[in-house]
CSV table of C-alpha atoms in Angstrom, one decimal:
chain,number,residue,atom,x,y,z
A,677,UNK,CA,10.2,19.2,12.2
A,678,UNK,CA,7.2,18.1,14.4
A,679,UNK,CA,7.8,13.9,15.0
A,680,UNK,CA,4.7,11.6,13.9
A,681,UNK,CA,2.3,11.6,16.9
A,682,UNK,CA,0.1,8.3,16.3
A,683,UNK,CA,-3.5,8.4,16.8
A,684,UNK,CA,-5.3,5.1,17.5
A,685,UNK,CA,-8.6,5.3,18.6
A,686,UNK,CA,-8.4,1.6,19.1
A,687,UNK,CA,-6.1,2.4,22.5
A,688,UNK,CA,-9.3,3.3,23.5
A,689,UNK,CA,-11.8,1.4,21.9
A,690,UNK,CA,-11.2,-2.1,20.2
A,691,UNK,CA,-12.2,-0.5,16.9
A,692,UNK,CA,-13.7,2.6,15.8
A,693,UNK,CA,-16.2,3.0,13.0
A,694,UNK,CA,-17.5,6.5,11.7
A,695,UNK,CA,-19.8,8.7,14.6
A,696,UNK,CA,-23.8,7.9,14.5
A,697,UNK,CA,-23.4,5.2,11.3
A,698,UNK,CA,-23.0,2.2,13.1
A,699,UNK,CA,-22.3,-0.8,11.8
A,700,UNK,CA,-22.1,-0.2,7.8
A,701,UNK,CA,-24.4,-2.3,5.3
A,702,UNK,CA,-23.1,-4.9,3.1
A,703,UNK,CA,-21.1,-3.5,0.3
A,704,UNK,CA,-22.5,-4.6,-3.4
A,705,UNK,CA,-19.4,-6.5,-5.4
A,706,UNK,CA,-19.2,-4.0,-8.0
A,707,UNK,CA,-18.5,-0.6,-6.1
A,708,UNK,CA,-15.1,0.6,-6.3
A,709,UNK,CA,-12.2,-1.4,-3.6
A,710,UNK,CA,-8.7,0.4,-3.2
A,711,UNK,CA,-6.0,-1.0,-1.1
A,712,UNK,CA,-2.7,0.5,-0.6
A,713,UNK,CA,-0.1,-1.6,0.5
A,714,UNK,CA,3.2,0.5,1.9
A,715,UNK,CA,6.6,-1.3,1.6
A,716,UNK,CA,8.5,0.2,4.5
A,717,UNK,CA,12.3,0.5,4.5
A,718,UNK,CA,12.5,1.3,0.9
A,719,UNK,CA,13.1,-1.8,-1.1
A,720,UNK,CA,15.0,-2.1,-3.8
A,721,UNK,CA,12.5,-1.8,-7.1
A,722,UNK,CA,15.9,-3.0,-9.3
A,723,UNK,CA,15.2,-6.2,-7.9
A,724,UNK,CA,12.2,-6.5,-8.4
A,725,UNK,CA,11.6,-4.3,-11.8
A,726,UNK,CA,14.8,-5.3,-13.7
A,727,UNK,CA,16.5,-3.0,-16.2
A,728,UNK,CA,17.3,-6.2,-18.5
A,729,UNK,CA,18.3,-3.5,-21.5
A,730,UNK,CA,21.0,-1.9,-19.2
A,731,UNK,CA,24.2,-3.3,-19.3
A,732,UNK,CA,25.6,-0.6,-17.1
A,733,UNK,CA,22.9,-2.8,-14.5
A,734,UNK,CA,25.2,-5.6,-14.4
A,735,UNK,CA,28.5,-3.1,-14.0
A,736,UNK,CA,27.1,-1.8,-10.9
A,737,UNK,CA,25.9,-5.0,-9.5
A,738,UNK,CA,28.8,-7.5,-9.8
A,739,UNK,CA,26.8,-9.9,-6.8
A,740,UNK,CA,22.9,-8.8,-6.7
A,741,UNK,CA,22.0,-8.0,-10.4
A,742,UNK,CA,19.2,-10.5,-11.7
A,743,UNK,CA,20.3,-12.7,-14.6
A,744,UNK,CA,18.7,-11.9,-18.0
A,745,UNK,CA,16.1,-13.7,-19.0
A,746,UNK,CA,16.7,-17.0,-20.7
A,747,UNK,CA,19.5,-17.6,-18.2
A,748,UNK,CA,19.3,-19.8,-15.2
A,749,UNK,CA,17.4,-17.6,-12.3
A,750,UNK,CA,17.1,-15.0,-14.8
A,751,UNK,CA,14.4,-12.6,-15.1
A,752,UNK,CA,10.8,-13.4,-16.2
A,753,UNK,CA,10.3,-11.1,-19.5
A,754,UNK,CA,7.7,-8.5,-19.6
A,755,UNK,CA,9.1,-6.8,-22.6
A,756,UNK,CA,12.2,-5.9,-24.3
A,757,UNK,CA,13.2,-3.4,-21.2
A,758,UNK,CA,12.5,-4.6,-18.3
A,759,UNK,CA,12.2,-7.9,-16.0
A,760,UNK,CA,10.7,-9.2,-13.3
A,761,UNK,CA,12.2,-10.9,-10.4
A,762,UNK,CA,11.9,-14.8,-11.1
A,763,UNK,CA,10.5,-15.4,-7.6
A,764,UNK,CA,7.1,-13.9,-8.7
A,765,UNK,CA,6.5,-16.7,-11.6
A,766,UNK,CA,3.5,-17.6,-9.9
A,767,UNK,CA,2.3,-15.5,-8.0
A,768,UNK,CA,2.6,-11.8,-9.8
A,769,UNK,CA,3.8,-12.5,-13.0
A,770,UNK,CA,-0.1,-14.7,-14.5
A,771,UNK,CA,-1.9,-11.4,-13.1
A,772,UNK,CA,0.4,-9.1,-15.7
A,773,UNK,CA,-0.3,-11.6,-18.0
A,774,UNK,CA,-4.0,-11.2,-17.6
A,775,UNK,CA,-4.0,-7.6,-17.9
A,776,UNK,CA,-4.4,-7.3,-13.5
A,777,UNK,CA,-0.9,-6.0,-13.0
A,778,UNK,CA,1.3,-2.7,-13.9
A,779,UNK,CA,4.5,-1.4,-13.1
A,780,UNK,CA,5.9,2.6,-13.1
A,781,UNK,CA,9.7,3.0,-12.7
A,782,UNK,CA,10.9,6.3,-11.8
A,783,UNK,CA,8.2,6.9,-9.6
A,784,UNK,CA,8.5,8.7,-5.7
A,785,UNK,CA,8.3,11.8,-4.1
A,786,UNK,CA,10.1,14.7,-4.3
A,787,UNK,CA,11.7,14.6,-1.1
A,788,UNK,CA,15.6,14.7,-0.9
A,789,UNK,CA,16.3,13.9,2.8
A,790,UNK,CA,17.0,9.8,2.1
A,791,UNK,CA,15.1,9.3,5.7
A,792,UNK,CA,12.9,6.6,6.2
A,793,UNK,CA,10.7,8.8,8.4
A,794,UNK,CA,10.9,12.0,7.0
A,795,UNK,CA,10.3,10.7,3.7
A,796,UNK,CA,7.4,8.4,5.0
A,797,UNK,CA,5.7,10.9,6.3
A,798,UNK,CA,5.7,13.3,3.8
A,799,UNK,CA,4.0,10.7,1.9
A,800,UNK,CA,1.5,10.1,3.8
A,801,UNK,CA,0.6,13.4,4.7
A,802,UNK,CA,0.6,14.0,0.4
A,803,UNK,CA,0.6,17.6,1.0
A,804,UNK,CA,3.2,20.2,-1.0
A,805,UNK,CA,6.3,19.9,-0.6
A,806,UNK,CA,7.2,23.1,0.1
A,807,UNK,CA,6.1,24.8,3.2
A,808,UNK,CA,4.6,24.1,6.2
A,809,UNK,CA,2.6,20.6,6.9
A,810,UNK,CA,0.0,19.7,9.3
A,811,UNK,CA,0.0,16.8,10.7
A,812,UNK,CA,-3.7,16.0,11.1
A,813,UNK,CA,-4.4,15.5,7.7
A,814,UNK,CA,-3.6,12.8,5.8
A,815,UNK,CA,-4.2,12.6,1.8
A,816,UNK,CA,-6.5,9.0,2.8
A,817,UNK,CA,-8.3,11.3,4.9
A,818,UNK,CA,-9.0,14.3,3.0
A,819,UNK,CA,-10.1,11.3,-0.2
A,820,UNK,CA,-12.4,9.5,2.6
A,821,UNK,CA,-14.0,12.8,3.7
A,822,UNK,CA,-14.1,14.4,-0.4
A,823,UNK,CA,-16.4,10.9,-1.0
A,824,UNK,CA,-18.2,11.5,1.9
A,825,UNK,CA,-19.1,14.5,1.4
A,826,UNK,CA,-20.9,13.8,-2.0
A,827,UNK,CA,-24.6,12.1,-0.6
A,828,UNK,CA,-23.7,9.5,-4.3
A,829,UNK,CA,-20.8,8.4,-2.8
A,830,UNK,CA,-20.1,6.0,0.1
A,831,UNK,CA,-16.5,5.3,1.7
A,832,UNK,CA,-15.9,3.1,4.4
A,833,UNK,CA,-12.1,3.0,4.9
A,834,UNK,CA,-10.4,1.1,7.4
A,835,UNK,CA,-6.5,0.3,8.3
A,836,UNK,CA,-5.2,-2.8,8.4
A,837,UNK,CA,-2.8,-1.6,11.5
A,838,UNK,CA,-2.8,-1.7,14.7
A,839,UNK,CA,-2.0,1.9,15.1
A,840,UNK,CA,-3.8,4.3,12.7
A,841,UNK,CA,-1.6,5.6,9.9
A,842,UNK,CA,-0.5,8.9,9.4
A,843,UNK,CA,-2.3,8.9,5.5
A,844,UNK,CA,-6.0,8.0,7.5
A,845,UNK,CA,-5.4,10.7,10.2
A,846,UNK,CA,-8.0,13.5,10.1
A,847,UNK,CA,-11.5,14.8,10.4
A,848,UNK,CA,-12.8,11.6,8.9
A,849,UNK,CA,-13.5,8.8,11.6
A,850,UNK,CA,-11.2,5.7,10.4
A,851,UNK,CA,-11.3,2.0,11.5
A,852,UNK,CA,-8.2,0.1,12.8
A,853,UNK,CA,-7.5,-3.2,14.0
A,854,UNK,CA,-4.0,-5.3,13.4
A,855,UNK,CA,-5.4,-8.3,11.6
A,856,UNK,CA,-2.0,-10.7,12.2
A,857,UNK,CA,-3.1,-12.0,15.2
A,858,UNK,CA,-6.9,-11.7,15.7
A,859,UNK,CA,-7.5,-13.3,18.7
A,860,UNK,CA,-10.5,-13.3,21.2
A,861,UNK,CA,-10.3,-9.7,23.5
A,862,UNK,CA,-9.3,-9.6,26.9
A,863,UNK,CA,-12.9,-8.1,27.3
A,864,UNK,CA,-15.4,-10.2,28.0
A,865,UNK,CA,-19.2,-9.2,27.2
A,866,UNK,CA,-19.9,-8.4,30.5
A,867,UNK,CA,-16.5,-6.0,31.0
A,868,UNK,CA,-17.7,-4.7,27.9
A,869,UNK,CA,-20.9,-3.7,28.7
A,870,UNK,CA,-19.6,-2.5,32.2
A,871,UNK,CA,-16.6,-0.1,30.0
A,872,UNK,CA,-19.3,0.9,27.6
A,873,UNK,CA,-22.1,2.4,30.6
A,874,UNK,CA,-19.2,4.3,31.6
A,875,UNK,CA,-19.7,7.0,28.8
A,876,UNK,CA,-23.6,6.6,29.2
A,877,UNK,CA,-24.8,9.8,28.5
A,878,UNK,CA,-22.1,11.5,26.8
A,879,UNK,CA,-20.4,12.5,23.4
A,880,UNK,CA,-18.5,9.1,23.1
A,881,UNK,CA,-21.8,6.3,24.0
A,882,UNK,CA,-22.5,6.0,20.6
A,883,UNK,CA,-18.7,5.4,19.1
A,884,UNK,CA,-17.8,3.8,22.1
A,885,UNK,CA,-20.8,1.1,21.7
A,886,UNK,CA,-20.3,0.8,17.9
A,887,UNK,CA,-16.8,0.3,18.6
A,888,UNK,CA,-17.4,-3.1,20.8
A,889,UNK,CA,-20.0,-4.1,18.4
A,890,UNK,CA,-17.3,-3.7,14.8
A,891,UNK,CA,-15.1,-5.5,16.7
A,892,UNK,CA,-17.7,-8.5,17.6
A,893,UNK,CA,-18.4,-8.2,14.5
A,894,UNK,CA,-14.8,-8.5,13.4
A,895,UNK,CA,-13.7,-11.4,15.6
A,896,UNK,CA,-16.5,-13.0,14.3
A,897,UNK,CA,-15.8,-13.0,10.9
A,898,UNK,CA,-11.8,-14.2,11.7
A,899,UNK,CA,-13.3,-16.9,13.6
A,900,UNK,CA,-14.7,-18.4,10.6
A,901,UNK,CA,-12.3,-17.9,8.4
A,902,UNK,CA,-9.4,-19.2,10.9
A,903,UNK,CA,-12.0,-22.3,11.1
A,904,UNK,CA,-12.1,-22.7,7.5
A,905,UNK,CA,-8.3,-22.6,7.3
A,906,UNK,CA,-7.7,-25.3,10.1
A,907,UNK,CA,-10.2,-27.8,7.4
A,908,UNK,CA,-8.7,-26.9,4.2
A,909,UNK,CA,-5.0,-26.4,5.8
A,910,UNK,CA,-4.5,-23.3,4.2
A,911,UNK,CA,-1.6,-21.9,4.5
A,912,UNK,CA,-1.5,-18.8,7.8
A,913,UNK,CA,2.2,-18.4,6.9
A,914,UNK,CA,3.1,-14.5,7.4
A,915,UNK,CA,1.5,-11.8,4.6
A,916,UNK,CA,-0.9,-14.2,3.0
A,917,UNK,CA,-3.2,-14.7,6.0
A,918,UNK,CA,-3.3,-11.5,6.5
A,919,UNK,CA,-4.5,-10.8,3.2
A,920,UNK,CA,-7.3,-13.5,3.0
A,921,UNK,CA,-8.6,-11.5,6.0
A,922,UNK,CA,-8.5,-8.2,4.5
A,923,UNK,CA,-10.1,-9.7,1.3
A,924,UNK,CA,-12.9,-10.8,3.6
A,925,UNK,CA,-13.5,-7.6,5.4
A,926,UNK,CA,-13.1,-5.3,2.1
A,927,UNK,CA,-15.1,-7.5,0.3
A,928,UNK,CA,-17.9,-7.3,2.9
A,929,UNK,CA,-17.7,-4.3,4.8
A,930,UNK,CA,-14.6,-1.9,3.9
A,931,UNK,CA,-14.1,-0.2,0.5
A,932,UNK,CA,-10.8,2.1,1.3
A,933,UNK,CA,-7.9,0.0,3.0
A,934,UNK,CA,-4.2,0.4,4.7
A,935,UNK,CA,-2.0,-2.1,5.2
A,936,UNK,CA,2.1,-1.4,5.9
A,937,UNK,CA,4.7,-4.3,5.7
A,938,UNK,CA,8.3,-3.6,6.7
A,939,UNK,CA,11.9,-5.3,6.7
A,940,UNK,CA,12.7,-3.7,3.3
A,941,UNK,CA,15.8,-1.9,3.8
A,942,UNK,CA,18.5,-4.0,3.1
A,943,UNK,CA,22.2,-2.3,3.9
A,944,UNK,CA,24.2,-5.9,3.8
A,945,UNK,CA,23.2,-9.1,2.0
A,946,UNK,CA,20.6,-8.4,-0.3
A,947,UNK,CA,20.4,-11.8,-2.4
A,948,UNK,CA,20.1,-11.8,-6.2
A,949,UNK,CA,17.3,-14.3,-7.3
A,950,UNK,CA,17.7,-15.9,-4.3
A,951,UNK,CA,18.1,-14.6,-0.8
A,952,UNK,CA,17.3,-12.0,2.2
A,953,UNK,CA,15.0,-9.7,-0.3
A,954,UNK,CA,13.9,-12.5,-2.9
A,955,UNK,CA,11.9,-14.1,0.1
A,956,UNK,CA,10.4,-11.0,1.3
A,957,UNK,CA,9.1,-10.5,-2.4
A,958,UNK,CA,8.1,-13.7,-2.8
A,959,UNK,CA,5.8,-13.6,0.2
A,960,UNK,CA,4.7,-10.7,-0.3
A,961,UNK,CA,3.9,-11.5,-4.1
A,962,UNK,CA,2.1,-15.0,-2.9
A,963,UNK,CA,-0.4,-12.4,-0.3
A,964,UNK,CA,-1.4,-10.2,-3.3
A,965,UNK,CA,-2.4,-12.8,-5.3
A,966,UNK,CA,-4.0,-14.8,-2.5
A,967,UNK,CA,-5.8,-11.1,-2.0
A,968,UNK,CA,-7.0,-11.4,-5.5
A,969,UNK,CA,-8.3,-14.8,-5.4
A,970,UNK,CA,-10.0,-14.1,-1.9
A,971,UNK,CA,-11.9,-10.7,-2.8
A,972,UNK,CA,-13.6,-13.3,-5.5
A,973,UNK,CA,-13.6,-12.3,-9.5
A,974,UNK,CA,-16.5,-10.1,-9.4
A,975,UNK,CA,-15.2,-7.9,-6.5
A,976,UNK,CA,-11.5,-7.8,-8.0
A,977,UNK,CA,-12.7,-6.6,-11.1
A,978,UNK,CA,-13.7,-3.4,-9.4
A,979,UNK,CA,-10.7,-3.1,-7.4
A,980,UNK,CA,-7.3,-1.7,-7.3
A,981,UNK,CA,-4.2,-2.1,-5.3
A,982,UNK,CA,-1.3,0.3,-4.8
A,983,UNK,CA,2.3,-0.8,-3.9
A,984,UNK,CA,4.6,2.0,-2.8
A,985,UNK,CA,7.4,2.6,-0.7
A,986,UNK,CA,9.0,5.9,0.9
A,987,UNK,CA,12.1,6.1,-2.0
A,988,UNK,CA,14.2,3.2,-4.1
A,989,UNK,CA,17.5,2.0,-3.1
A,990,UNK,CA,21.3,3.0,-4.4
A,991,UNK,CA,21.6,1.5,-7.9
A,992,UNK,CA,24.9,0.3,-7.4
A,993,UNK,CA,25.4,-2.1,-4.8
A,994,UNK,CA,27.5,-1.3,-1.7
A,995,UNK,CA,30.4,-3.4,0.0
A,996,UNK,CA,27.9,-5.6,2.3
A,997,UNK,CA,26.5,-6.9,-1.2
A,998,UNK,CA,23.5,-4.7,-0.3
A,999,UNK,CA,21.8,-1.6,-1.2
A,1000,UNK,CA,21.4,2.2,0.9
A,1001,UNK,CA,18.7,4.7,0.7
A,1002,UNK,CA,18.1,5.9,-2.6
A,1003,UNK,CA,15.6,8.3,-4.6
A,1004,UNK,CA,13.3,6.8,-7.4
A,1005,UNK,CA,11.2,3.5,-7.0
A,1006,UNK,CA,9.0,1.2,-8.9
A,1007,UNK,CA,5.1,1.1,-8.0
A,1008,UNK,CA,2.9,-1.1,-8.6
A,1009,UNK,CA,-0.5,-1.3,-9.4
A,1010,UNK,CA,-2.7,-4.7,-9.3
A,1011,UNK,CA,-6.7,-5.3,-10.0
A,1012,UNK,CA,-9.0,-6.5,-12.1
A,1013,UNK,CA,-9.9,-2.9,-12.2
A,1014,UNK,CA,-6.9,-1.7,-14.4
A,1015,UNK,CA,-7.6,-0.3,-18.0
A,1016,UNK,CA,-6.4,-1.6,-21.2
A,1017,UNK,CA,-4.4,0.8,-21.7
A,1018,UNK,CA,-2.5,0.0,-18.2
A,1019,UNK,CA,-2.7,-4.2,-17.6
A,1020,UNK,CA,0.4,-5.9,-18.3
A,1021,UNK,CA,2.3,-2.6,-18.9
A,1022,UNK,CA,5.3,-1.0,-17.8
A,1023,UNK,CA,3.8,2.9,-17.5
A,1024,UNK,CA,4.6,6.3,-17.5
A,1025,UNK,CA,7.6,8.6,-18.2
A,1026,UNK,CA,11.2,6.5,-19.0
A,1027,UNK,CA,14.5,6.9,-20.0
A,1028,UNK,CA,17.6,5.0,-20.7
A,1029,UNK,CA,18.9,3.6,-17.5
A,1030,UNK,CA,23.0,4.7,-17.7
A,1031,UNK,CA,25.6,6.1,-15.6
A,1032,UNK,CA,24.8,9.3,-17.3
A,1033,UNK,CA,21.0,8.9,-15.8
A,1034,UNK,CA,21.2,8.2,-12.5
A,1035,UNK,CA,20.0,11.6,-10.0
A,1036,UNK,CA,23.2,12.8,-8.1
A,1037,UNK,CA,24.8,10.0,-9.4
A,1038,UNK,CA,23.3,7.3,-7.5
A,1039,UNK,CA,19.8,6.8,-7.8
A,1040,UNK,CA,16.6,6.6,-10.2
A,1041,UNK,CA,15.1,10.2,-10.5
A,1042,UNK,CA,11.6,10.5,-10.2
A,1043,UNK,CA,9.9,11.4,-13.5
A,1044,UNK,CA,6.5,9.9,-12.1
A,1045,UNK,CA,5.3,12.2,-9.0
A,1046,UNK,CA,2.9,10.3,-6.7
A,1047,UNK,CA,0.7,13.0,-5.9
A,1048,UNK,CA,0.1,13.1,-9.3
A,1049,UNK,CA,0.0,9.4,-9.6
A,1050,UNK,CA,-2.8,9.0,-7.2
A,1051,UNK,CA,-4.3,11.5,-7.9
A,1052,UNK,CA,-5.0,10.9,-11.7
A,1053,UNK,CA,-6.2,7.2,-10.5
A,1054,UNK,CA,-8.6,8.7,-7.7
A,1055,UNK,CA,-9.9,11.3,-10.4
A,1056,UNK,CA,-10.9,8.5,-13.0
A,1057,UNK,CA,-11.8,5.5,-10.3
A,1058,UNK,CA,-14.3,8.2,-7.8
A,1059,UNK,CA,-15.4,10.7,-10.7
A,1060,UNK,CA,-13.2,13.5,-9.2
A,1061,UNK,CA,-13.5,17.1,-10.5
A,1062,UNK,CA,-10.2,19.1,-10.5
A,1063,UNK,CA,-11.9,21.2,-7.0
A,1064,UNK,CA,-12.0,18.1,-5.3
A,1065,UNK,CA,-8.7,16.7,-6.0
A,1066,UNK,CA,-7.4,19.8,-4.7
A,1067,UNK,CA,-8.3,19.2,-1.5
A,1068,UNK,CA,-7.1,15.9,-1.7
A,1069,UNK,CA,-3.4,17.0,-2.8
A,1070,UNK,CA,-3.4,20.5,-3.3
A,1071,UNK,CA,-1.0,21.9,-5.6
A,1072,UNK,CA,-1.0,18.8,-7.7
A,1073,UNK,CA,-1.9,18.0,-11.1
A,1074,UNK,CA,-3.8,14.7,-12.0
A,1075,UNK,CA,-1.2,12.5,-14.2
A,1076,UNK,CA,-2.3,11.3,-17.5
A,1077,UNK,CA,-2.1,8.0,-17.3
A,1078,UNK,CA,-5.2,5.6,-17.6
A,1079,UNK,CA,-4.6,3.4,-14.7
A,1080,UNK,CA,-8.5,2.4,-14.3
């Protein structure tokens, strides 16, 4: 199998922003914002989405099952079947309550290899699963370049990474710039100006000068926000600075964005409602919602976020009181943009979680195929007809549910 080859741009240049458009117009708060946020490592969705009806839950997990709810650290209710992990009272839980949040169990990809690459990868790529891939198109990619391509449409997409990701690799030119430590560059104006004569002439003057100037742009932008956080001491632990900065920049500038987070796959010592994996939820939980708040309630109510990871976790636990690489997982979807018919919902196809249930015996089976996830939101959220979500995952089917 050919190895993921990483592409950044940004090795080059400090940023790179589509060829001959420059510098991109202020976005108006009502066009369509979607963010997908990619839990690597796999976590463990029974955590997080808890099978309260399942008593066969509590067999298999002596020391990391969460409590029912009404106990002490038990789960927070979201309706007779399932729970939510109580560490996201107030973060996650108030946005399913307002109709902003949505969870679908048995959801994944139909790769069987359990490996955290292989499986990641074939993700991001989103093409079949049979036969051959190419690794120069990702399914971001092929979406940025569909929207493009129609002269109604704008995209301006950009990962949140400092290398770009495998789903944004393609034809289409993609910003990237790690936003965890934005710091002032090691290139001054004047060793800027002196890089950027350098390609005078050629193909790359034009990206190469509209990369320096995004990136002015982008420092800029941090600065003031970094200077707003020193007055009002807002908080720049971990995930949730990060987000306020996305918010800023997909508020103002990007409409399409990429962020991964790892430290998900947890062999030995999960924690139950408290613990190794109830912190890394709870921060993470804490930077969606400050996401929310930031992008400000018009802009949310146009936008939607993605949460997925590469596969679930083993449903029983193992002998380190932690999990191993499983099959099925639990996305979710957050934004004001969610339908009716989605907000405050646990979604799509279910069954009776039992011994009987579990796919070889071990794991969730995936009844919820992401292609076809994402590709029945993209459809209904960009106006897609069935040609163009063909070339976005060929081979796929839209799914029926009304996410947006």
């Amino acid at each position: 199998m050919q190895r993921r080859q990483f592409l950044s741009l940004g090795a080059a240049l400090p940023l790179f922003c589509q060829l001959g458009q420059g510098l991109a117009a202020p976005l108006q708060s009502g066009s369509p914002r979607f963010l997908l946020v990619f839990l690597r490592g796999a976590y463990d969705s029974n955590s997080l989405l808890v099978p309260t009806h399942s008593d066969f839950y509590y067999q298999a997990r002596p020391n990391i099952a969460i409590a029912r709810p009404g106990s002490a650290d038990g789960a927070l209710a979201l309706n007779p079947q399932w729970g939510l992990h109580p560490t996201l009272q107030s973060s996650l839980l108030p946005l399913y309550e307002q109709g902003q949040a949505c969870f679908v169990p048995f959801a994944g990809s139909n790769d069987l290899s359990r490996s955290h690459f292989e499986t990641q990868d074939s993700i991001e790529l989103g093409q079949p699963q049979e036969g051959g891939k190419s690794y120069q198109s990702g399914f971001l990619n092929r979406l940025t370049r569909v929207l493009q391509a129609d002269s109604q449409s704008r995209l301006s997409p950009m990962a949140f990474t400092a290398q770009l990701p495998l789903c944004l690799r393609g034809s289409a030119q993609v910003a990237n710039m790690a936003l965890a430590s934005v710091r002032k560059s090691a290139l001054d104006e004047q060793r800027s100006q002196t890089i950027a004569s350098m390609y005078q002439g050629s193909a790359l003057e034009a990206p190469v000068r509209e990369g320096f100037a995004v990136q002015r742009a982008v420092q800029r932008s941090m600065q003031e926000e970094m200077d707003q956080a020193g007055r009002n001491a807002i908080s720049a632990k971990g995930f949730s600075l990060v987000a306020q900065r996305m918010a800023h920049l997909m508020r103002e500038q990007f409409d399409l964005g990429f962020v991964d987070i790892g430290g998900w796959d947890t062999h030995v010592n999960q924690g139950a409602a408290s613990g190794n994996l109830a912190n890394r939820l709870g921060d993470l939980s804490q930077g969606l919602a400050t996401f929310a708040e930031s992008m400000g309630a018009e802009t949310w109510r146009h936008t939607v976020v993605a949460v997925i990871s590469e596969f679930g976790r083993t449903f029983r636990e193992n002998g380190n009181k932690g999990t191993d690489h499983g099959h099925g997982t639990a996305y979710w979807f957050l934004g004001g943009g969610l339908s009716a018919q989605a907000g405050g919902k646990v979604l799509g196809e279910q069954i009776e979680v039992t011994e009987k249930a579990l796919f070889q015996n071990r794991d969730y089976p995936v009844l919820n195929e992401y292609r076809s996830l994402l590709g029945g939101l993209f459809a209904r959220m960009y106006g897609l007809n069935t040609a163009q979500l063909q070339q976005i995952f060929p081979t796929s089917q839209p799914g029926r549910l009304q996410l947006v």
